[in-house]
Coordinates of C-alpha atoms in Angstrom, one line a residue:
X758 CA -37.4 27.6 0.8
X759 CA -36.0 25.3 -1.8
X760 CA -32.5 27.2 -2.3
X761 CA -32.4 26.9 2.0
X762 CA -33.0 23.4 1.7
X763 CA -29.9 22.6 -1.2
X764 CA -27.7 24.8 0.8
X765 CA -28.5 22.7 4.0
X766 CA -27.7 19.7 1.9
X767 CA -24.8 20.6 0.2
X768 CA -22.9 22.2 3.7
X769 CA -24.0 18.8 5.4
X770 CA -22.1 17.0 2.5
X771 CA -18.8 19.5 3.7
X772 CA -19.5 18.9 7.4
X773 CA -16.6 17.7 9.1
X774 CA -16.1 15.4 12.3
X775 CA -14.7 17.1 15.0
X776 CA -11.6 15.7 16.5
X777 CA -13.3 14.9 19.7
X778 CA -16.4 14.1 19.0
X779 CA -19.1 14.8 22.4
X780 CA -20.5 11.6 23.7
X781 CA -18.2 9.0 21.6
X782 CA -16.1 6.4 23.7
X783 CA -14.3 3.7 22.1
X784 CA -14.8 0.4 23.3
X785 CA -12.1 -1.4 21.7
X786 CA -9.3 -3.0 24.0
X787 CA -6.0 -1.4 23.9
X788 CA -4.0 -4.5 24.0
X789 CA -1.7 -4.0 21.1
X790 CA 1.9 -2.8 21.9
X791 CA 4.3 -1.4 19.3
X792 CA 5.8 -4.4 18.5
X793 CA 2.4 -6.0 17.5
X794 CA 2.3 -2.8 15.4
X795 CA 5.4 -3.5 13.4
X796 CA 4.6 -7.3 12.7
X797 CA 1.1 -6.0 11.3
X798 CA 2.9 -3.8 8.9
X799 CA 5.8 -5.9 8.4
X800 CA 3.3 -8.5 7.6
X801 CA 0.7 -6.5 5.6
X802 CA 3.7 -5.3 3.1
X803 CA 6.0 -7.9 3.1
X804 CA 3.5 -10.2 1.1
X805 CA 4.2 -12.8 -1.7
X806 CA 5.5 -9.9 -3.3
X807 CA 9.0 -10.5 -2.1
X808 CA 9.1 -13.6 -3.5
X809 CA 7.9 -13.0 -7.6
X810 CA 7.9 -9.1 -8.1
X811 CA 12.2 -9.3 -7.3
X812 CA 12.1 -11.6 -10.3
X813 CA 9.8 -10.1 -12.7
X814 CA 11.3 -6.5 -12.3
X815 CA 14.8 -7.3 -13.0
X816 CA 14.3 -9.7 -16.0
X817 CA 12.1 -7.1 -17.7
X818 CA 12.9 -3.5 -16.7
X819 CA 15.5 -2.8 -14.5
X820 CA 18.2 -5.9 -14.2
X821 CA 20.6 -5.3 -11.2
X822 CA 19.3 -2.0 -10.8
X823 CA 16.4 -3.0 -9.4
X824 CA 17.9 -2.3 -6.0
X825 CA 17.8 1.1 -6.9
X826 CA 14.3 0.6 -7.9
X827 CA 13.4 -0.4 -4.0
X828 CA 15.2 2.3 -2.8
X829 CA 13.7 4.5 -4.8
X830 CA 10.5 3.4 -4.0
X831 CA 10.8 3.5 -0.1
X832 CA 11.8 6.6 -0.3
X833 CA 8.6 7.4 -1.3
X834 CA 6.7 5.3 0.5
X835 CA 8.6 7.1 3.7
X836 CA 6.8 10.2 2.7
X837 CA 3.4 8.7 2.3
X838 CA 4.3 7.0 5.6
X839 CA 5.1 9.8 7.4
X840 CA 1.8 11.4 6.7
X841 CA 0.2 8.0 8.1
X842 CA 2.3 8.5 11.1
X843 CA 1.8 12.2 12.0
X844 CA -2.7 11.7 11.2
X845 CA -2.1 8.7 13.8
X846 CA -0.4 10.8 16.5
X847 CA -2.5 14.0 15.4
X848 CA -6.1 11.8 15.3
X849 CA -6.0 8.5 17.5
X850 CA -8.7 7.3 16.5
X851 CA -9.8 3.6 14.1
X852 CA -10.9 4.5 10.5
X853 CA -7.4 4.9 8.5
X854 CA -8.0 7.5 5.8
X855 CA -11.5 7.7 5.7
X856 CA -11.4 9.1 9.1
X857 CA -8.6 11.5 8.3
X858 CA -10.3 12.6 5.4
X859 CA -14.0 13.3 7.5
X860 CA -11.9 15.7 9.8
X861 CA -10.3 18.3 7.3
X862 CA -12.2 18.0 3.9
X863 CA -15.7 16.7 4.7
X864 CA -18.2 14.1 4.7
X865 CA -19.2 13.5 1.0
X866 CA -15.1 12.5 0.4
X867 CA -15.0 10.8 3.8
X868 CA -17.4 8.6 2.4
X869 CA -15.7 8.4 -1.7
X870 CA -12.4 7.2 0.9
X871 CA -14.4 5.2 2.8
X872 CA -16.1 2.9 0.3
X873 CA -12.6 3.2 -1.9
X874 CA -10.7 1.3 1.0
X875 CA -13.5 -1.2 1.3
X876 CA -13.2 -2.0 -2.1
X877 CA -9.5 -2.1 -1.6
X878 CA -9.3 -4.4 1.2
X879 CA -11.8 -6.9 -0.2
X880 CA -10.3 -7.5 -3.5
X881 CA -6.8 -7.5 -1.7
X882 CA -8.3 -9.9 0.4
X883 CA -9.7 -12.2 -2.3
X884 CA -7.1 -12.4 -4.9
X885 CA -4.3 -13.2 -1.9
X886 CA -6.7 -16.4 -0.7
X887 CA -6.6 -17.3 -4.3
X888 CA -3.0 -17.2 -4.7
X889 CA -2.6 -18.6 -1.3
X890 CA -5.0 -21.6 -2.3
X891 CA -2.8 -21.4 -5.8
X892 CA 0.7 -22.0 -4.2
X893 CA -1.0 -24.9 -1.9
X894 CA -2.4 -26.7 -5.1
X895 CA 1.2 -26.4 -6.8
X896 CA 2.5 -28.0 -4.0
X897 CA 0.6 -31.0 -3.9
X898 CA 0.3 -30.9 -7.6
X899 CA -2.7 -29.2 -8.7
X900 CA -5.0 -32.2 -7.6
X901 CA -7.3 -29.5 -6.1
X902 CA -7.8 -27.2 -9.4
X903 CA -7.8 -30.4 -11.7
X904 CA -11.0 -32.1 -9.4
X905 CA -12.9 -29.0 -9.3
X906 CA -12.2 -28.3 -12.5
X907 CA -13.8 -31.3 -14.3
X908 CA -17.2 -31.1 -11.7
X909 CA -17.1 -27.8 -11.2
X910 CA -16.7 -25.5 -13.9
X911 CA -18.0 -22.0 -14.3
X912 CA -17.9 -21.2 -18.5
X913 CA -19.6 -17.9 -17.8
X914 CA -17.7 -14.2 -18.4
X915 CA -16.4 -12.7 -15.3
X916 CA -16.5 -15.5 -13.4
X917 CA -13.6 -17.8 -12.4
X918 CA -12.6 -21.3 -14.4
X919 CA -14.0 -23.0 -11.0
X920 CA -15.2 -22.0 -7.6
X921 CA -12.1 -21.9 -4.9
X922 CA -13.6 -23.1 -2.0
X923 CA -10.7 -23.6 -0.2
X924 CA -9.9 -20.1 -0.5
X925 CA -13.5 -19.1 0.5
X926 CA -12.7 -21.4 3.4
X927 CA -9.0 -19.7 4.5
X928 CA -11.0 -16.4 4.3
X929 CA -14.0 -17.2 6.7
X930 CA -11.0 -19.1 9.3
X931 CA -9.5 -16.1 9.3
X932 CA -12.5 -13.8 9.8
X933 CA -13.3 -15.9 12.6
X934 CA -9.7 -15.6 14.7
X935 CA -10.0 -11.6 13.7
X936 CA -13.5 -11.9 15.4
X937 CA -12.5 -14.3 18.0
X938 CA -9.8 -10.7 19.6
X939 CA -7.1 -8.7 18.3
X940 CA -4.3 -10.1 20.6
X941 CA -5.0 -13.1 19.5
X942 CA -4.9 -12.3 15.8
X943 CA -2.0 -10.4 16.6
X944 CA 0.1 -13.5 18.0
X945 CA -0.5 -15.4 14.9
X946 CA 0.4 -12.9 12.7
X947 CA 3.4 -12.5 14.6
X948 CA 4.3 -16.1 14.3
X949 CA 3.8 -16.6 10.8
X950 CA 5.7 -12.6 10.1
X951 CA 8.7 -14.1 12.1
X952 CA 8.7 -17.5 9.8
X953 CA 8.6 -15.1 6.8
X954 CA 11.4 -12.9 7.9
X955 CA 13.6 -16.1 8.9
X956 CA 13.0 -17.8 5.1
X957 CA 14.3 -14.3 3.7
X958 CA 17.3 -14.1 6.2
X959 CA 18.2 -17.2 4.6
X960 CA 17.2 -16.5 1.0
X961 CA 19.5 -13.1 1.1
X962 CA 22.5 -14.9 3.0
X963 CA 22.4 -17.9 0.7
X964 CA 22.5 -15.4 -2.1
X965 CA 25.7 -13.3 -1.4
X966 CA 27.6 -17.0 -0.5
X967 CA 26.1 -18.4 -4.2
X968 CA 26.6 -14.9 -5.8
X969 CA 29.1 -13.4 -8.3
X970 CA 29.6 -9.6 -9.0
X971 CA 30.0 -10.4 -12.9
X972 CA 26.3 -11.0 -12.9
X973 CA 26.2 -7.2 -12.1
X974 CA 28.7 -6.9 -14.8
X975 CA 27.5 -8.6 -18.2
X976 CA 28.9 -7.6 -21.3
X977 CA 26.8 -7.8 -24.9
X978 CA 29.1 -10.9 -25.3
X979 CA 27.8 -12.6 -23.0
X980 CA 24.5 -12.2 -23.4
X981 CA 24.7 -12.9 -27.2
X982 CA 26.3 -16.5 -26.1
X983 CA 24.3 -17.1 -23.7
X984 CA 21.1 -16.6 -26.0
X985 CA 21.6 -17.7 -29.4
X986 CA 19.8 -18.8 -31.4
X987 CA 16.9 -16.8 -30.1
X988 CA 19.1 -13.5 -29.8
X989 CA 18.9 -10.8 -32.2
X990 CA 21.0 -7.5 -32.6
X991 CA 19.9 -5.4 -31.2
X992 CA 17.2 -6.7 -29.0
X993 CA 15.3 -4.6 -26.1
X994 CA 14.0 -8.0 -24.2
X995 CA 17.5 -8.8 -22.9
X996 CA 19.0 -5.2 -22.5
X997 CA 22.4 -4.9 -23.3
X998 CA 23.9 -5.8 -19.6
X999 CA 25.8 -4.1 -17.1
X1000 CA 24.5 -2.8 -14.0
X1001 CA 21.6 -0.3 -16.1
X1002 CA 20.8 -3.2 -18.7
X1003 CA 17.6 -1.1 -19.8
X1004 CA 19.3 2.7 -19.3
X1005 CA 17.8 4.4 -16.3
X1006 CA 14.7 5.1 -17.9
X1007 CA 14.5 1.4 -17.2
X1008 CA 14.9 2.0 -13.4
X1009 CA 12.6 4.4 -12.9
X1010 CA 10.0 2.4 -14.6
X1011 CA 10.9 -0.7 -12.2
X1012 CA 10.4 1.8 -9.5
X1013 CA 6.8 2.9 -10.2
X1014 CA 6.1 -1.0 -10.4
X1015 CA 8.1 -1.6 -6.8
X1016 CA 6.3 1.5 -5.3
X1017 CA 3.4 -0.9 -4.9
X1018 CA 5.2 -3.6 -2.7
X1019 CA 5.4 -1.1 -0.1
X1020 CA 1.4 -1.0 0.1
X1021 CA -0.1 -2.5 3.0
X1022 CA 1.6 -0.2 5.9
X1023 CA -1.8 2.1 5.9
X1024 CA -3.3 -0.9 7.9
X1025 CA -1.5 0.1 11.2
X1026 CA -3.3 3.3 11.2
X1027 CA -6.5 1.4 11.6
X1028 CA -5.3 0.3 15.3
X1029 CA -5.5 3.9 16.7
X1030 CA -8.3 2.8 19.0
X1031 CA -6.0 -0.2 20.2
X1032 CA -2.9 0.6 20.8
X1033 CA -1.8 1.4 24.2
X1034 CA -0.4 4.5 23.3
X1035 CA -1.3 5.5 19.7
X1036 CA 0.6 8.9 19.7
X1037 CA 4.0 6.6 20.0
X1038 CA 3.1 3.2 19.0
X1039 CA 1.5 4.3 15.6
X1040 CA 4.6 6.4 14.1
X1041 CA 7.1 4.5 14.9
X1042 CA 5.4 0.7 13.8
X1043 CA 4.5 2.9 10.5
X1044 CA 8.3 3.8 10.2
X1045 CA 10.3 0.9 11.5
X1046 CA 8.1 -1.8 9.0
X1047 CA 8.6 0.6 6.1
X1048 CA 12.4 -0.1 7.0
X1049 CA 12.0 -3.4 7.9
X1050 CA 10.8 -4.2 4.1
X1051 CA 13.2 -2.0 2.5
X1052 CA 16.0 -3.7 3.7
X1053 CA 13.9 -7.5 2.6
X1054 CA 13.5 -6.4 -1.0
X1055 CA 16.6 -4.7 -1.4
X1056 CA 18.5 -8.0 0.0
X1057 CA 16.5 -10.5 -1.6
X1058 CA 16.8 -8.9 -5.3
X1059 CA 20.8 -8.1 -4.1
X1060 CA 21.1 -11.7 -3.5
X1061 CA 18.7 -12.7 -6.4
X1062 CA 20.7 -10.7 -9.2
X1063 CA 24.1 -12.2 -8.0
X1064 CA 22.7 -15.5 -8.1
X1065 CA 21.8 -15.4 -11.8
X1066 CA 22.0 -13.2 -14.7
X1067 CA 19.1 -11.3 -15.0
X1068 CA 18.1 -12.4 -18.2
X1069 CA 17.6 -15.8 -17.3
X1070 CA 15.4 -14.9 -14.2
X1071 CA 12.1 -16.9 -14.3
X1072 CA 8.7 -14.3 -14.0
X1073 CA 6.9 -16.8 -12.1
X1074 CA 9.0 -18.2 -10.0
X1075 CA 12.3 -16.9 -10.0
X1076 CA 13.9 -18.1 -6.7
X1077 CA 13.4 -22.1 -7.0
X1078 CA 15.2 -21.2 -10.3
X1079 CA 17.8 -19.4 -9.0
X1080 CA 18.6 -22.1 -6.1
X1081 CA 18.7 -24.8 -9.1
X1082 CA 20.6 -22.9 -11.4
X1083 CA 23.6 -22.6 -8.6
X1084 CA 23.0 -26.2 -7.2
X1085 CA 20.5 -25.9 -4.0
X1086 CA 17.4 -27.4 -5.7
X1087 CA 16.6 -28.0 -1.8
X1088 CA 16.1 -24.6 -1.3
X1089 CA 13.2 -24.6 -3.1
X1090 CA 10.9 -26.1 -0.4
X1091 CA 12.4 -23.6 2.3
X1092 CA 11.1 -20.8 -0.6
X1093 CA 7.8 -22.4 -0.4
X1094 CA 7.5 -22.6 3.3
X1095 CA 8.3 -18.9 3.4
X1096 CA 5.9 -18.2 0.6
X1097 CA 3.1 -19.4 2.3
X1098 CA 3.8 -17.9 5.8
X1099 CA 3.7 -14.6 3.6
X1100 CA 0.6 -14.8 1.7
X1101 CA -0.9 -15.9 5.1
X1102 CA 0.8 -12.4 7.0
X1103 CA -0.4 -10.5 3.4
X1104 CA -4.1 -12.4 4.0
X1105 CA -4.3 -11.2 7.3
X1106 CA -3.0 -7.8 6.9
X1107 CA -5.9 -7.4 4.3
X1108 CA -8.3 -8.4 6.3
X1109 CA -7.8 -6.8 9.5
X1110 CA -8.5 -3.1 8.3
X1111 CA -12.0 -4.1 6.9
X1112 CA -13.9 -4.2 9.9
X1113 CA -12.7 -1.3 11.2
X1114 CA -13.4 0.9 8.6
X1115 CA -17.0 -0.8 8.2
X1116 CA -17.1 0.2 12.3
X1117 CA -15.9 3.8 11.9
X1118 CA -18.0 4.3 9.0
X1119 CA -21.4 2.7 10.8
X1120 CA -20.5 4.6 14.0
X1121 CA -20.4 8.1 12.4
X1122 CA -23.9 6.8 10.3
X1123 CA -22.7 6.5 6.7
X1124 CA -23.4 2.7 7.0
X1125 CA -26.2 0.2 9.0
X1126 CA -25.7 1.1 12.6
X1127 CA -25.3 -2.6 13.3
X1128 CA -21.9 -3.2 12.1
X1129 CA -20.7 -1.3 14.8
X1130 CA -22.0 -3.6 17.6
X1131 CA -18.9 -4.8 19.6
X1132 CA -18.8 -8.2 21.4
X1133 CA -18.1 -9.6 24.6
X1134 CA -13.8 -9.7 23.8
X1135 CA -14.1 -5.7 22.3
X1136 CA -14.1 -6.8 19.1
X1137 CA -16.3 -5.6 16.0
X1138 CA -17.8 -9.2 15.5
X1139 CA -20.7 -8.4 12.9
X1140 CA -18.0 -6.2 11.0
X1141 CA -15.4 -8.5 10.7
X1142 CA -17.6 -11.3 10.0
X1143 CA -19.9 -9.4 7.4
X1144 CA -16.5 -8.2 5.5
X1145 CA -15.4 -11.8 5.9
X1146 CA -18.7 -13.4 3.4
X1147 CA -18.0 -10.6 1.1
X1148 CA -14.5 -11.4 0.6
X1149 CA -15.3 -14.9 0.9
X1150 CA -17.7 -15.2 -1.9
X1151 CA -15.5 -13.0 -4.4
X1152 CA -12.5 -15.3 -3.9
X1153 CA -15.2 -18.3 -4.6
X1154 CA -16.6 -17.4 -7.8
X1155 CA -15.0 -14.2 -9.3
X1156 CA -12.3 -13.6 -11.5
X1157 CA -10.3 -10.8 -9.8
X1158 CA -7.4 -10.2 -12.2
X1159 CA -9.4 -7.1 -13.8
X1160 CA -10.0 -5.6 -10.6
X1161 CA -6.6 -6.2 -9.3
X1162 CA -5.4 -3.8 -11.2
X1163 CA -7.9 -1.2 -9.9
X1164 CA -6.1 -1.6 -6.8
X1165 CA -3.6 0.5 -7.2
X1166 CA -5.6 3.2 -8.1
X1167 CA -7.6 3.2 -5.5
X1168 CA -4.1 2.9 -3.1
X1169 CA -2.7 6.0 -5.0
X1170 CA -5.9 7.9 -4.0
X1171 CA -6.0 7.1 -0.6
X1172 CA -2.2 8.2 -0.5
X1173 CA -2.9 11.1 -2.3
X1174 CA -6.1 12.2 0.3
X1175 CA -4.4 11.7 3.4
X1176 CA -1.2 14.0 2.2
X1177 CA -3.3 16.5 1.2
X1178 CA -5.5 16.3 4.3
X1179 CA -2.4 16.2 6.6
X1180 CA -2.1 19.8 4.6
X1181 CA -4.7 21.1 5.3
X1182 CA -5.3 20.4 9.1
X1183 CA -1.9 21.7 10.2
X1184 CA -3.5 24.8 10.0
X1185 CA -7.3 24.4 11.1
X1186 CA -8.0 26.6 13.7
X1187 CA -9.0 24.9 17.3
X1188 CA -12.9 25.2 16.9
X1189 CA -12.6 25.0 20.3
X1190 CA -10.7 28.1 21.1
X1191 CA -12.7 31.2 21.5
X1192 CA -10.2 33.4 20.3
X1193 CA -9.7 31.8 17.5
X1194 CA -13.8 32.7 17.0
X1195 CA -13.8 36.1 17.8
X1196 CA -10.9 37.9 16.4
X1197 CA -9.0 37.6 13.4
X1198 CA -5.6 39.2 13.4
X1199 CA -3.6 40.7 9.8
X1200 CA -1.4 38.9 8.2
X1201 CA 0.6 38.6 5.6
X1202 CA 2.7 36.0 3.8
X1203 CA 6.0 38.3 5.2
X1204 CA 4.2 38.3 8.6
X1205 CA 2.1 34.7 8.8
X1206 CA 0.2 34.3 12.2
X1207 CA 1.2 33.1 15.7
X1208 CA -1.6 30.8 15.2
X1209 CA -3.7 29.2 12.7
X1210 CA -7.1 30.8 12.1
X1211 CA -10.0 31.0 9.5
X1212 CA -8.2 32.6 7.0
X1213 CA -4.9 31.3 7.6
X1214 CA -6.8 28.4 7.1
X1215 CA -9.0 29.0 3.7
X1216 CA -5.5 30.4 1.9
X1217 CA -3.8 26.7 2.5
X1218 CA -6.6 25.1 1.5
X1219 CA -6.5 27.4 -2.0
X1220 CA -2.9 27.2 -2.2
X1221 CA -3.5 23.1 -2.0
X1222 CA -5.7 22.9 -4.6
X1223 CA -3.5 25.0 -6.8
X1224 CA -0.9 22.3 -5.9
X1225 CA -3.2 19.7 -6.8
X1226 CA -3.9 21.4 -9.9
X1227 CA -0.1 21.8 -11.3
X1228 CA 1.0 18.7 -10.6
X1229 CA -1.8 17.1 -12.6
X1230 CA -0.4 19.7 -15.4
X1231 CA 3.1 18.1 -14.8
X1232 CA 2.4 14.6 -15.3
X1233 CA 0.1 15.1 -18.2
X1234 CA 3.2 17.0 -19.5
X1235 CA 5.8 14.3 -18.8
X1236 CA 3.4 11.4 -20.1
X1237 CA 2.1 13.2 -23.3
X1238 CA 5.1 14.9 -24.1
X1239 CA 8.3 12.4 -23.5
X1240 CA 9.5 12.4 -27.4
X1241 CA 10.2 16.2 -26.4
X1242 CA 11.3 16.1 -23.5
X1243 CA 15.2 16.3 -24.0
X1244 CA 14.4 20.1 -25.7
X1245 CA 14.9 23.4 -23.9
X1246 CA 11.1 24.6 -24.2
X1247 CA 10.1 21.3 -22.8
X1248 CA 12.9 21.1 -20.2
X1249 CA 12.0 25.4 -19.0
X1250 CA 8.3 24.8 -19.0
X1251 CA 8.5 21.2 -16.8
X1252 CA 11.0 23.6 -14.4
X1253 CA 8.6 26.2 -14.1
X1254 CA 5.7 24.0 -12.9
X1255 CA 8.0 22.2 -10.1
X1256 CA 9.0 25.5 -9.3
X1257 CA 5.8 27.3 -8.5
X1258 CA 4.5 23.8 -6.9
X1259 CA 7.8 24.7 -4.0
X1260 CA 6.5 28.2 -4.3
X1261 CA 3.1 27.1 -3.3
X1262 CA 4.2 24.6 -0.7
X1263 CA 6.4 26.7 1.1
X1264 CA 3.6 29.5 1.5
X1265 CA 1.9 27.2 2.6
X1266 CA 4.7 26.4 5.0
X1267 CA 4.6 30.0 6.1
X1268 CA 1.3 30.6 6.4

């Protein structure tokens, strides 16, 4: 009796949702069109980001090259894209990755994905209101920060130097419009996206009229005049110019760091319940925002890099700097007008996923069945307002630059899920289809099957995990192993593991 009742547990753990689930209607409003889709994204990715990381790669890793670095990196954001894109034609339904995750691998990781994207979105959520409520205080010069720091102060570890209640307070306005209907969170987004992409228009064609091609160009000379005293020979903080200051090794560096500006697209997939028509809508906002902020970053760190030399790029704030150093000091309040309409797009894009995770995940029962209540305007008001406090009274009191960096992790495992799970549900068999039940025809990886079924099925699934598997092997053997990495053992045992990964994928293909 006692091994029936673990194996009951652990196969309910395995379950999986069926794509159609009897007796579940959605009772969203499908409002949103594509073009609401594509400001969302747009929005959601094309964040402060623009604005520092342009700066901050190029003066420290990449130089000029750092439009290589975007490219690079949307490249591969494309691919994790395109999985989005294909789950939200394939499964039109609200929950992002946890969802796709409950429908090909099981419950027990839907709800690992699940509570991984809620811990996402709510310290995106509360580290943008700070730097939103940061780049306001600048502005009027830190008259907030310096009051609440002399009455307020927090001395206590893990906390912040003083609570930000005007951050708190930008968080809860904007849970309220997100509660208040999605068309009307989806005009304002649109607004202040539209703002954002005007500021960069102007940023990128101020930058080719400012620019010079010998900033691409720097020769050692330069540099060496340019920097004494505080140059020394040779010295790895200022490269040694050109268009690869820091040697390719350099580029590819700046484009792990840039693959991370691209993050924020996943939110569109959380819409599948309000679109008008998800199977078109969904791909194609996924794809045309991906190349929407490709085309940003790569003209704002063009423009950027011909403005000024890279090595005299500011970190913080390296456009004002740029404007001044070619004579438009004016510029810099256009920059901060810009910057502020994109943390508010970036605010928004973090918060409107939240809810609708919390919804999917209370709907199926992993969470209280009250966050799925809907209101009068089809909107997931206790959701959105429950996410909302949480976020709310992080940004208030906590110190989230530790768990910033978690972020990513927790982004590259969400990636990760959904291309595996994409994977693996190509070939599911249609529980639905009685044939598919009853008989199971031979096969072979010569002669793969008309259509998928059980086994067809169970041989991806181990061919994906041994996938999974070697390309763990390959980056422990490119991370531990880079002082040998230019000898032949090195070089034939790193071309052996990518070759039997394109062994595996394309039986898997096949099959």
């Amino acid at each position: 009796m006692g091994c029936e009742s673990v194996v009951t547990f652990l196969k309910s753990l395995t379950r999986r949702k069926p794509l159609e689930p009897d007796g579940e209607e959605s009772n969203f409003r499908r409002c949103l069109t594509t073009l609401d889709l594509v400001a969302l994204g747009v929005g959601a990715t094309l964040g402060a980001g623009v604005y520092v990381l342009s700066g901050e790669v190029a003066r420290t890793v990449a130089g000029p090259s750092i439009i290589l670095c975007f490219f690079i990196a949307a490249v591969a954001s494309v691919f994790a894209g395109l999985c989005y894109a294909e789950f939200g034609a394939r499964v039109p339904k609200t929950g992002s990755a946890y969802l796709y995750s409950y429908v090909t691998v099981g419950e027990v990781w839907a709800f690992v994905t699940g509570w991984n994207l809620l811990l996402s979105y709510v310290i995106g959520t509360s580290s943008v209101a700070r730097a939103w409520s940061g780049t306001f205080d600048d502005l009027i010069g830190n008259k907030i920060a310096g009051a609440l720091k002399q009455h307020l102060s927090m001395d206590l570890p893990g906390l912040a130097e003083y609570p930000d209640f005007f951050a708190a307070g930008l968080i809860m306005l904007l849970a309220g419009i997100l509660a208040f209907g999605v068309k009307e969170s989806a005009i304002v987004n649109k607004i202040f996206t539209a703002i954002n992409i005007l500021v960069l228009i102007f940023v990128i064609i101020a930058g080719f009229i400012k620019g010079d091609l010998f900033n691409w160009e720097i020769t050692m000379d330069f540099i060496i005049n340019e920097t004494k005293p505080n140059f020394t020979d040779p010295d790895p903080v200022y490269g040694v110019g050109g268009f690869f200051p820091f040697g390719f090794e350099g580029t590819l560096a700046g484009a792990a760091t840039c693959f991370y500006a691209f993050v924020g697209f996943d939110c569109i997939a959380t819409t599948g319940e309000e679109v008008q028509n998800p199977q078109r809508s969904i791909p194609i906002g996924i794809v045309v925002s991906l190349l929407i902020c490709f085309l940003a970053y790569f003209g704002v760190s063009a423009a950027l890099t011909l403005m000024m030399p890279y090595f005299m790029l500011s970190v913080q704030s390296p456009l004002p700097v740029a404007f001044t150093y070619v004579g438009w000091d004016a510029a810099k309040y256009v920059v901060a007008v810009g910057s502020l309409c994109a943390l508010s797009t970036s605010l928004l894009g973090s918060m409107f996923p939240m809810p609708r995770v919390l919804f999917a995940m209370a709907r199926d029962g992993l969470l209280f069945k009250p966050l799925s209540n809907m209101s009068s305007r089809q909107s997931p008001v206790i959701a959105t307002l429950s996410s909302g406090i949480v976020a709310a009274i992080m940004a208030l009191l906590f110190d989230l630059k530790a768990l910033v960096d978690m972020m990513s992790i927790g982004t590259l495992f969400a990636y990760t899920l959904v291309a595996v799970c994409i994977l693996i549900l190509r070939y599911q068999p249609d529980v639905s289809n009685e044939l598919n039940e009853k008989q199971t025809p031979s096969w072979g990886i010569i002669k793969p099957p008309s259509s998928p079924n059980p086994k067809s099925s169970q041989f991806v699934s181990m061919l994906t995990i041994f996938m999974i598997v070697l390309a763990v092997i390959l980056s422990v053997i490119l991370s531990r192993a880079m002082d040998s990495i230019g000898k032949w053992w090195m070089i034939l045992l790193v071309c052996v593991c990518v070759c039997v990964c394109v062994c595996a994928h394309n039986v898997c293909v096949c099959v």
